[in-house]
Each structure stands twice: as structure tokens, then as C-alpha cells.
């Protein structure tokens, strides 16, 4: 049973961790370097953890790194599971459930995304203010497990307002220009067509990617507070006269590495307590 699997995975991790983590990090394409900043790290490959799926994408490692970041006990996913890899939504969100079971209350989710908003530029960081689920699936489908959360969870503030403000204050403090916007989650793995990007812009999207939405739905179901940060790795299809490649995504995330690291570290360093 799902709950039993969550408990077994958490118990396995609990035996190995030095501290109970309170902040979880999910590190997207090219952004896994943040886990290298964690001190006294305990590194656990996904393959060692009972019931954990395995990561298959180039540029994604596939391990949990737990330890201290900016004085806080954190646990980070270096590499995540994507729906397009063939995992079910329940599998994609399994690590979020395990984090919750370990005591994580605040989840910081990061990703690489294509810029839909034409005022954005590749290399921008974007604080996610909301999302649009275009995946045609939901991790909460099926019988509801009351122990994990309620049947019809509120999603009207899926991204915590206080954390959005906090992130913007941090950016200001660092003199870092960041965008704010709505993330659209598509399944991928094909990038969008130019017509799809025009449609998504009309629908209110500012950035588009192939992750994050499932994890954020599960985290809200679990009453975790969520902060989302996108690295705009490229302008979405049809905006510039050039094809999209995964190499460009990885290249841009590498270029903004220092900004990204400084930003998230400052956010974690000054994270407001959960009320
Ligand atoms: N579309 C979808 N996913 C992405 C993109 C994009 O343009 N860039 C990075 N991930």
C-alpha cells in the first residue's frame, strides 16, 4: 500500500540521517549543484531507498542529499522523477510524501522552464506565483488516503504568499532581478509548438516546463508550504527564430548557477518560520 511504502522509505532514511530535515528541496535540470553546498551531507542514491523510482534523464543525478544548508536542516533531491519518463503521478510525488513523513514542512521546488512571457529573457529567474496543470493527470486521482490529506484540497494559494514575498525581498537584498509568474506544467517530452505557446500565453502562462505541478499538488494536499523557482533556460517555442534543445537548457542553467545558488541560499538562510 502507498502509505506503507512511504513509511518504509522514511524509516530507511530516518536510520541514516543525522538530523530531522524541516526544509525540502527539489532541484531541477542543471540546478542540482545546490546540493553540493550542503554541509555534513548524507548522500543516499535513489536505488538504495525502498520503493523509490529511479531517475533516467541526462543532467539529473538521482540521489537524496541531507544535511545543513545555511544553518537549516534540509533534504534535497538531486534529480527528480518526471511524468514523461513513464512514472505514474503517484511515483512522481512519492518523494514529497516521504519528505513530509520525515518532518519537512517547507518545500522549495526548482525547475528549468521556457519563457512564454515575451518580456522575459533566457537566464532570468522566476518566482512562481501560481501554476496551470496542463498534464491531463493529477497525483490525487483515485481513492483518497485521509492520512495524507483531504479529498478536495484547496489550491487557491498553492504557492505560499509569504514565501513569494520573502523570495522577492531576498532578490532585492541581493540586487538580483527576478521575474514573477505563472508556471504551466506540460507532460513533454516534446517541447511545445509555437501555436501551443501562443495558446498558453493567452491562458495566462508566463513559463512552461515538464515538472513541478505534480509535486506541488501533493505538497498542498500534505499541507506543506511551497516556494517555486524557475530558471528561464530558453525562450519558449516560436518566440526566437531558433530550435529548442536540451543542451541550451543545461547551458543556460549553468550560466545562472551563481545567481541561483546565491538566491536560494539567502532564501533558506532567512526563511520565515512556519506560523
Ligand atoms: N518547454 C518545456 N519545458 C522546458 C522548456 C520549454 O521551453 N525549457 C525547459 N524546460
Short mmCIF file of C-alpha atoms and ligand atoms in Angstrom, two decimals:
data_model
loop_
_atom_site.label_atom_id
_atom_site.label_comp_id
_atom_site.label_asym_id
_atom_site.label_seq_id
_atom_site.Cartn_x
_atom_site.Cartn_y
_atom_site.Cartn_z
CA UNK A 1 0.00 0.00 0.00
CA UNK A 2 1.14 3.55 -0.82
CA UNK A 3 1.18 4.69 2.82
CA UNK A 4 3.14 1.63 3.94
CA UNK A 5 5.68 2.26 1.18
CA UNK A 6 6.03 5.90 2.25
CA UNK A 7 6.59 4.83 5.86
CA UNK A 8 9.15 2.19 4.90
CA UNK A 9 11.12 4.64 2.75
CA UNK A 10 11.01 7.26 5.54
CA UNK A 11 12.10 4.72 8.15
CA UNK A 12 15.05 3.70 5.97
CA UNK A 13 16.10 7.34 5.65
CA UNK A 14 15.49 8.16 9.31
CA UNK A 15 18.01 5.49 10.31
CA UNK A 16 20.65 7.20 8.17
CA UNK A 17 20.03 10.92 8.68
CA UNK A 18 21.84 12.91 11.37
CA UNK A 19 19.03 15.44 11.79
CA UNK A 20 15.36 15.64 11.07
CA UNK A 21 15.01 17.84 7.97
CA UNK A 22 12.45 20.65 8.06
CA UNK A 23 13.07 22.06 4.59
CA UNK A 24 12.92 20.04 1.39
CA UNK A 25 14.48 21.00 -1.92
CA UNK A 26 13.68 19.56 -5.32
CA UNK A 27 16.45 20.50 -7.74
CA UNK A 28 15.61 20.61 -11.42
CA UNK A 29 17.61 20.21 -14.64
CA UNK A 30 21.08 21.67 -14.26
CA UNK A 31 20.25 23.01 -10.76
CA UNK A 32 21.42 20.00 -8.75
CA UNK A 33 24.66 21.83 -7.91
CA UNK A 34 22.87 23.41 -4.95
CA UNK A 35 23.10 20.05 -3.17
CA UNK A 36 26.90 20.35 -3.33
CA UNK A 37 26.59 23.31 -0.93
CA UNK A 38 25.05 21.16 1.79
CA UNK A 39 27.47 20.59 4.68
CA UNK A 40 27.89 17.30 6.54
CA UNK A 41 25.99 15.65 3.72
CA UNK A 42 24.46 12.21 3.93
CA UNK A 43 24.07 11.06 0.34
CA UNK A 44 21.61 8.30 -0.45
CA UNK A 45 21.15 7.07 -4.04
CA UNK A 46 17.52 6.60 -5.01
CA UNK A 47 18.30 2.98 -5.85
CA UNK A 48 19.04 2.25 -2.18
CA UNK A 49 15.74 3.60 -0.86
CA UNK A 50 12.85 1.15 -0.62
CA UNK A 51 10.11 1.87 -3.20
CA UNK A 52 11.90 4.90 -4.72
CA UNK A 53 11.76 5.13 -8.52
CA UNK A 54 14.99 5.69 -10.49
CA UNK A 55 15.93 8.81 -12.48
CA UNK A 56 16.76 8.41 -16.18
CA UNK A 57 17.49 11.89 -17.63
CA UNK A 58 20.92 13.24 -18.56
CA UNK A 59 21.79 16.19 -16.29
CA UNK A 60 19.88 14.66 -13.37
CA UNK A 61 21.77 12.76 -10.73
CA UNK A 62 19.37 10.65 -8.75
CA UNK A 63 20.16 10.88 -5.07
CA UNK A 64 18.95 12.44 -1.87
CA UNK A 65 21.38 14.74 -0.09
CA UNK A 66 20.55 15.57 3.54
CA UNK A 67 22.49 17.87 5.82
CA UNK A 68 22.81 21.52 6.74
CA UNK A 69 22.33 24.45 4.36
CA UNK A 70 22.66 27.97 5.74
CA UNK A 71 22.09 26.66 9.25
CA UNK A 72 18.95 24.73 8.37
CA UNK A 73 18.36 21.01 8.28
CA UNK A 74 17.49 20.23 4.69
CA UNK A 75 16.94 17.29 2.43
CA UNK A 76 17.44 17.76 -1.29
CA UNK A 77 16.50 15.71 -4.32
CA UNK A 78 19.37 15.90 -6.76
CA UNK A 79 17.30 14.90 -9.77
CA UNK A 80 13.55 14.35 -9.78
CA UNK A 81 11.13 11.96 -11.42
CA UNK A 82 9.27 13.17 -14.47
CA UNK A 83 5.90 12.05 -15.70
CA UNK A 84 7.32 11.82 -19.24
CA UNK A 85 9.75 9.15 -18.09
CA UNK A 86 6.76 6.87 -17.71
CA UNK A 87 6.27 7.11 -13.96
CA UNK A 88 2.79 7.41 -12.59
CA UNK A 89 1.82 10.63 -10.81
CA UNK A 90 1.91 8.65 -7.53
CA UNK A 91 5.52 7.67 -8.24
CA UNK A 92 6.49 11.21 -9.27
CA UNK A 93 5.17 12.56 -5.97
CA UNK A 94 6.38 9.71 -3.76
CA UNK A 95 9.48 11.63 -2.59
CA UNK A 96 7.30 14.57 -1.49
CA UNK A 97 5.25 12.19 0.65
CA UNK A 98 8.43 10.74 2.13
CA UNK A 99 9.75 14.23 2.91
CA UNK A 100 6.51 15.04 4.70
CA UNK A 101 6.79 11.82 6.71
CA UNK A 102 10.36 12.84 7.67
CA UNK A 103 9.06 16.13 9.08
CA UNK A 104 9.59 18.52 6.16
CA UNK A 105 7.20 21.48 6.39
CA UNK A 106 8.56 23.78 3.71
CA UNK A 107 9.22 22.62 0.17
CA UNK A 108 11.32 24.61 -2.29
CA UNK A 109 10.76 23.36 -5.82
CA UNK A 110 13.01 24.41 -8.68
CA UNK A 111 12.96 23.76 -12.39
CA UNK A 112 14.20 24.87 -15.77
CA UNK A 113 11.42 26.36 -17.86
CA UNK A 114 10.81 28.03 -21.19
CA UNK A 115 9.82 31.69 -21.09
CA UNK A 116 6.35 32.34 -22.52
CA UNK A 117 6.19 35.95 -21.35
CA UNK A 118 7.99 37.94 -24.06
CA UNK A 119 9.39 40.40 -21.51
CA UNK A 120 11.45 37.56 -20.03
CA UNK A 121 14.94 36.63 -21.15
CA UNK A 122 16.84 33.36 -21.05
CA UNK A 123 18.82 33.37 -17.83
CA UNK A 124 16.12 35.08 -15.76
CA UNK A 125 15.00 33.54 -12.50
CA UNK A 126 11.23 33.49 -11.88
CA UNK A 127 9.40 33.20 -8.58
CA UNK A 128 6.38 31.01 -9.29
CA UNK A 129 3.20 32.72 -8.15
CA UNK A 130 0.79 30.04 -9.40
CA UNK A 131 0.54 27.19 -11.84
CA UNK A 132 -1.68 25.76 -14.56
CA UNK A 133 -1.89 21.99 -14.74
CA UNK A 134 -1.87 21.05 -18.41
CA UNK A 135 -0.74 17.48 -17.77
CA UNK A 136 -4.17 15.89 -18.01
CA UNK A 137 -3.47 13.92 -14.86
CA UNK A 138 -3.35 14.54 -11.12
CA UNK A 139 -1.47 12.72 -8.35
CA UNK A 140 -4.58 12.72 -6.16
CA UNK A 141 -6.75 10.70 -8.56
CA UNK A 142 -8.12 7.50 -7.07
CA UNK A 143 -9.24 6.64 -3.55
CA UNK A 144 -8.16 9.36 -1.13
CA UNK A 145 -5.84 8.41 1.69
CA UNK A 146 -7.15 10.59 4.53
CA UNK A 147 -3.90 10.16 6.46
CA UNK A 148 -2.13 12.00 3.61
CA UNK A 149 -4.64 14.81 3.15
CA UNK A 150 -8.26 15.66 2.38
CA UNK A 151 -10.27 14.56 -0.66
CA UNK A 152 -10.65 18.05 -2.15
CA UNK A 153 -7.63 20.14 -1.16
CA UNK A 154 -7.67 23.90 -1.62
CA UNK A 155 -5.23 25.06 -4.30
CA UNK A 156 -6.09 28.78 -4.24
CA UNK A 157 -2.71 29.63 -2.71
CA UNK A 158 -0.68 26.69 -3.92
CA UNK A 159 2.48 28.81 -3.67
CA UNK A 160 2.74 30.36 -0.21
CA UNK A 161 2.22 34.13 -0.34
CA UNK A 162 4.57 34.85 2.49
CA UNK A 163 7.31 32.84 0.78
CA UNK A 164 6.72 34.62 -2.54
CA UNK A 165 7.18 37.96 -0.76
CA UNK A 166 10.16 36.59 1.11
CA UNK A 167 11.81 35.46 -2.13
CA UNK A 168 11.22 38.86 -3.72
CA UNK A 169 12.73 40.61 -0.71
CA UNK A 170 15.76 38.31 -0.91
CA UNK A 171 16.18 39.14 -4.61
CA UNK A 172 16.05 42.83 -3.78
CA UNK A 173 18.59 42.40 -1.00
CA UNK A 174 20.94 40.66 -3.48
CA UNK A 175 20.23 43.24 -6.21
CA UNK A 176 19.05 40.35 -8.34
CA UNK A 177 16.36 40.98 -10.92
CA UNK A 178 13.77 38.23 -10.72
CA UNK A 179 10.52 37.75 -12.57
CA UNK A 180 7.24 36.61 -11.02
CA UNK A 181 4.84 34.47 -12.98
CA UNK A 182 2.60 31.53 -13.65
CA UNK A 183 4.18 28.17 -14.45
CA UNK A 184 2.44 25.88 -16.90
CA UNK A 185 3.10 22.18 -16.44
CA UNK A 186 3.02 20.14 -19.65
CA UNK A 187 3.85 16.45 -19.86
CA UNK A 188 6.55 16.82 -22.51
CA UNK A 189 8.82 15.22 -23.54
CA UNK A 190 8.41 17.04 -26.85
CA UNK A 191 8.81 20.78 -26.47
CA UNK A 192 5.73 22.80 -27.37
CA UNK A 193 4.80 24.01 -30.81
CA UNK A 194 4.77 27.75 -31.49
CA UNK A 195 0.95 27.63 -31.63
CA UNK A 196 0.80 25.92 -28.25
CA UNK A 197 2.97 28.65 -26.76
CA UNK A 198 0.64 31.33 -28.15
CA UNK A 199 -2.28 29.43 -26.61
CA UNK A 200 -0.54 29.13 -23.23
CA UNK A 201 0.22 32.85 -23.25
CA UNK A 202 -3.47 33.57 -23.86
CA UNK A 203 -4.31 31.23 -20.97
CA UNK A 204 -2.14 33.26 -18.60
CA UNK A 205 1.10 31.30 -18.55
CA UNK A 206 4.48 33.01 -18.15
CA UNK A 207 6.74 29.96 -18.25
CA UNK A 208 6.38 26.34 -19.28
CA UNK A 209 8.04 23.16 -18.15
CA UNK A 210 7.59 19.43 -17.69
CA UNK A 211 7.63 19.07 -13.93
CA UNK A 212 6.74 20.74 -10.62
CA UNK A 213 2.94 20.67 -10.91
CA UNK A 214 2.54 17.10 -9.56
CA UNK A 215 4.89 17.71 -6.63
CA UNK A 216 3.20 20.99 -5.74
CA UNK A 217 -0.27 19.40 -5.84
CA UNK A 218 0.91 16.62 -3.50
CA UNK A 219 2.67 19.11 -1.20
CA UNK A 220 -0.51 21.19 -0.89
CA UNK A 221 -2.51 18.04 -0.20
CA UNK A 222 0.02 17.35 2.57
CA UNK A 223 -0.26 20.93 3.90
CA UNK A 224 3.35 21.78 3.22
CA UNK A 225 4.17 25.36 2.35
CA UNK A 226 5.63 25.68 -1.10
CA UNK A 227 8.03 28.03 -2.82
CA UNK A 228 8.73 27.54 -6.52
CA UNK A 229 11.61 28.98 -8.55
CA UNK A 230 12.06 28.58 -12.29
CA UNK A 231 15.23 29.21 -14.19
CA UNK A 232 14.14 30.52 -17.58
CA UNK A 233 16.56 28.43 -19.57
CA UNK A 234 15.27 29.44 -23.00
CA UNK A 235 12.51 31.41 -24.60
CA UNK A 236 9.64 29.06 -25.46
CA UNK A 237 9.00 27.79 -28.99
CA UNK A 238 8.31 30.33 -31.71
CA UNK A 239 9.48 33.41 -29.81
CA UNK A 240 13.02 33.45 -31.16
CA UNK A 241 13.86 32.09 -34.57
CA UNK A 242 15.81 29.10 -33.31
CA UNK A 243 15.10 25.48 -32.37
CA UNK A 244 14.93 24.37 -28.73
CA UNK A 245 17.46 21.92 -27.38
CA UNK A 246 18.11 20.25 -24.04
CA UNK A 247 21.74 21.38 -24.42
CA UNK A 248 20.60 25.01 -24.35
CA UNK A 249 18.59 24.30 -21.20
CA UNK A 250 21.63 22.82 -19.45
CA UNK A 251 23.95 25.57 -20.77
CA UNK A 252 21.76 28.42 -19.52
CA UNK A 253 21.21 26.86 -16.11
CA UNK A 254 24.99 26.54 -15.83
CA UNK A 255 25.38 30.24 -16.69
CA UNK A 256 22.98 31.38 -13.97
CA UNK A 257 24.36 28.91 -11.45
CA UNK A 258 25.91 31.56 -9.18
CA UNK A 259 22.78 33.74 -9.12
CA UNK A 260 20.61 30.71 -8.49
CA UNK A 261 22.82 29.41 -5.69
CA UNK A 262 23.08 32.81 -4.01
CA UNK A 263 19.34 33.36 -4.30
CA UNK A 264 18.20 30.04 -2.86
CA UNK A 265 20.85 30.09 -0.13
CA UNK A 266 19.74 33.54 1.00
CA UNK A 267 16.11 32.43 0.91
CA UNK A 268 16.94 29.43 3.10
CA UNK A 269 19.16 31.49 5.40
CA UNK A 270 16.39 33.96 6.18
CA UNK A 271 13.38 31.67 5.79
CA UNK A 272 10.48 32.85 7.94
CA UNK A 273 9.28 30.29 10.49
CA UNK A 274 6.16 28.42 9.60
CA UNK A 275 3.33 30.05 11.53
N1 LIG B 1 9.28 23.87 -22.69
C1 LIG B 1 9.03 22.88 -21.83
N2 LIG B 1 9.87 22.51 -20.89
C2 LIG B 1 11.03 23.19 -20.78
C3 LIG B 1 11.37 24.24 -21.63
C4 LIG B 1 10.43 24.59 -22.66
O1 LIG B 1 10.65 25.52 -23.47
N3 LIG B 1 12.59 24.68 -21.27
C5 LIG B 1 12.97 23.94 -20.20
N4 LIG B 1 12.03 23.03 -19.91
#
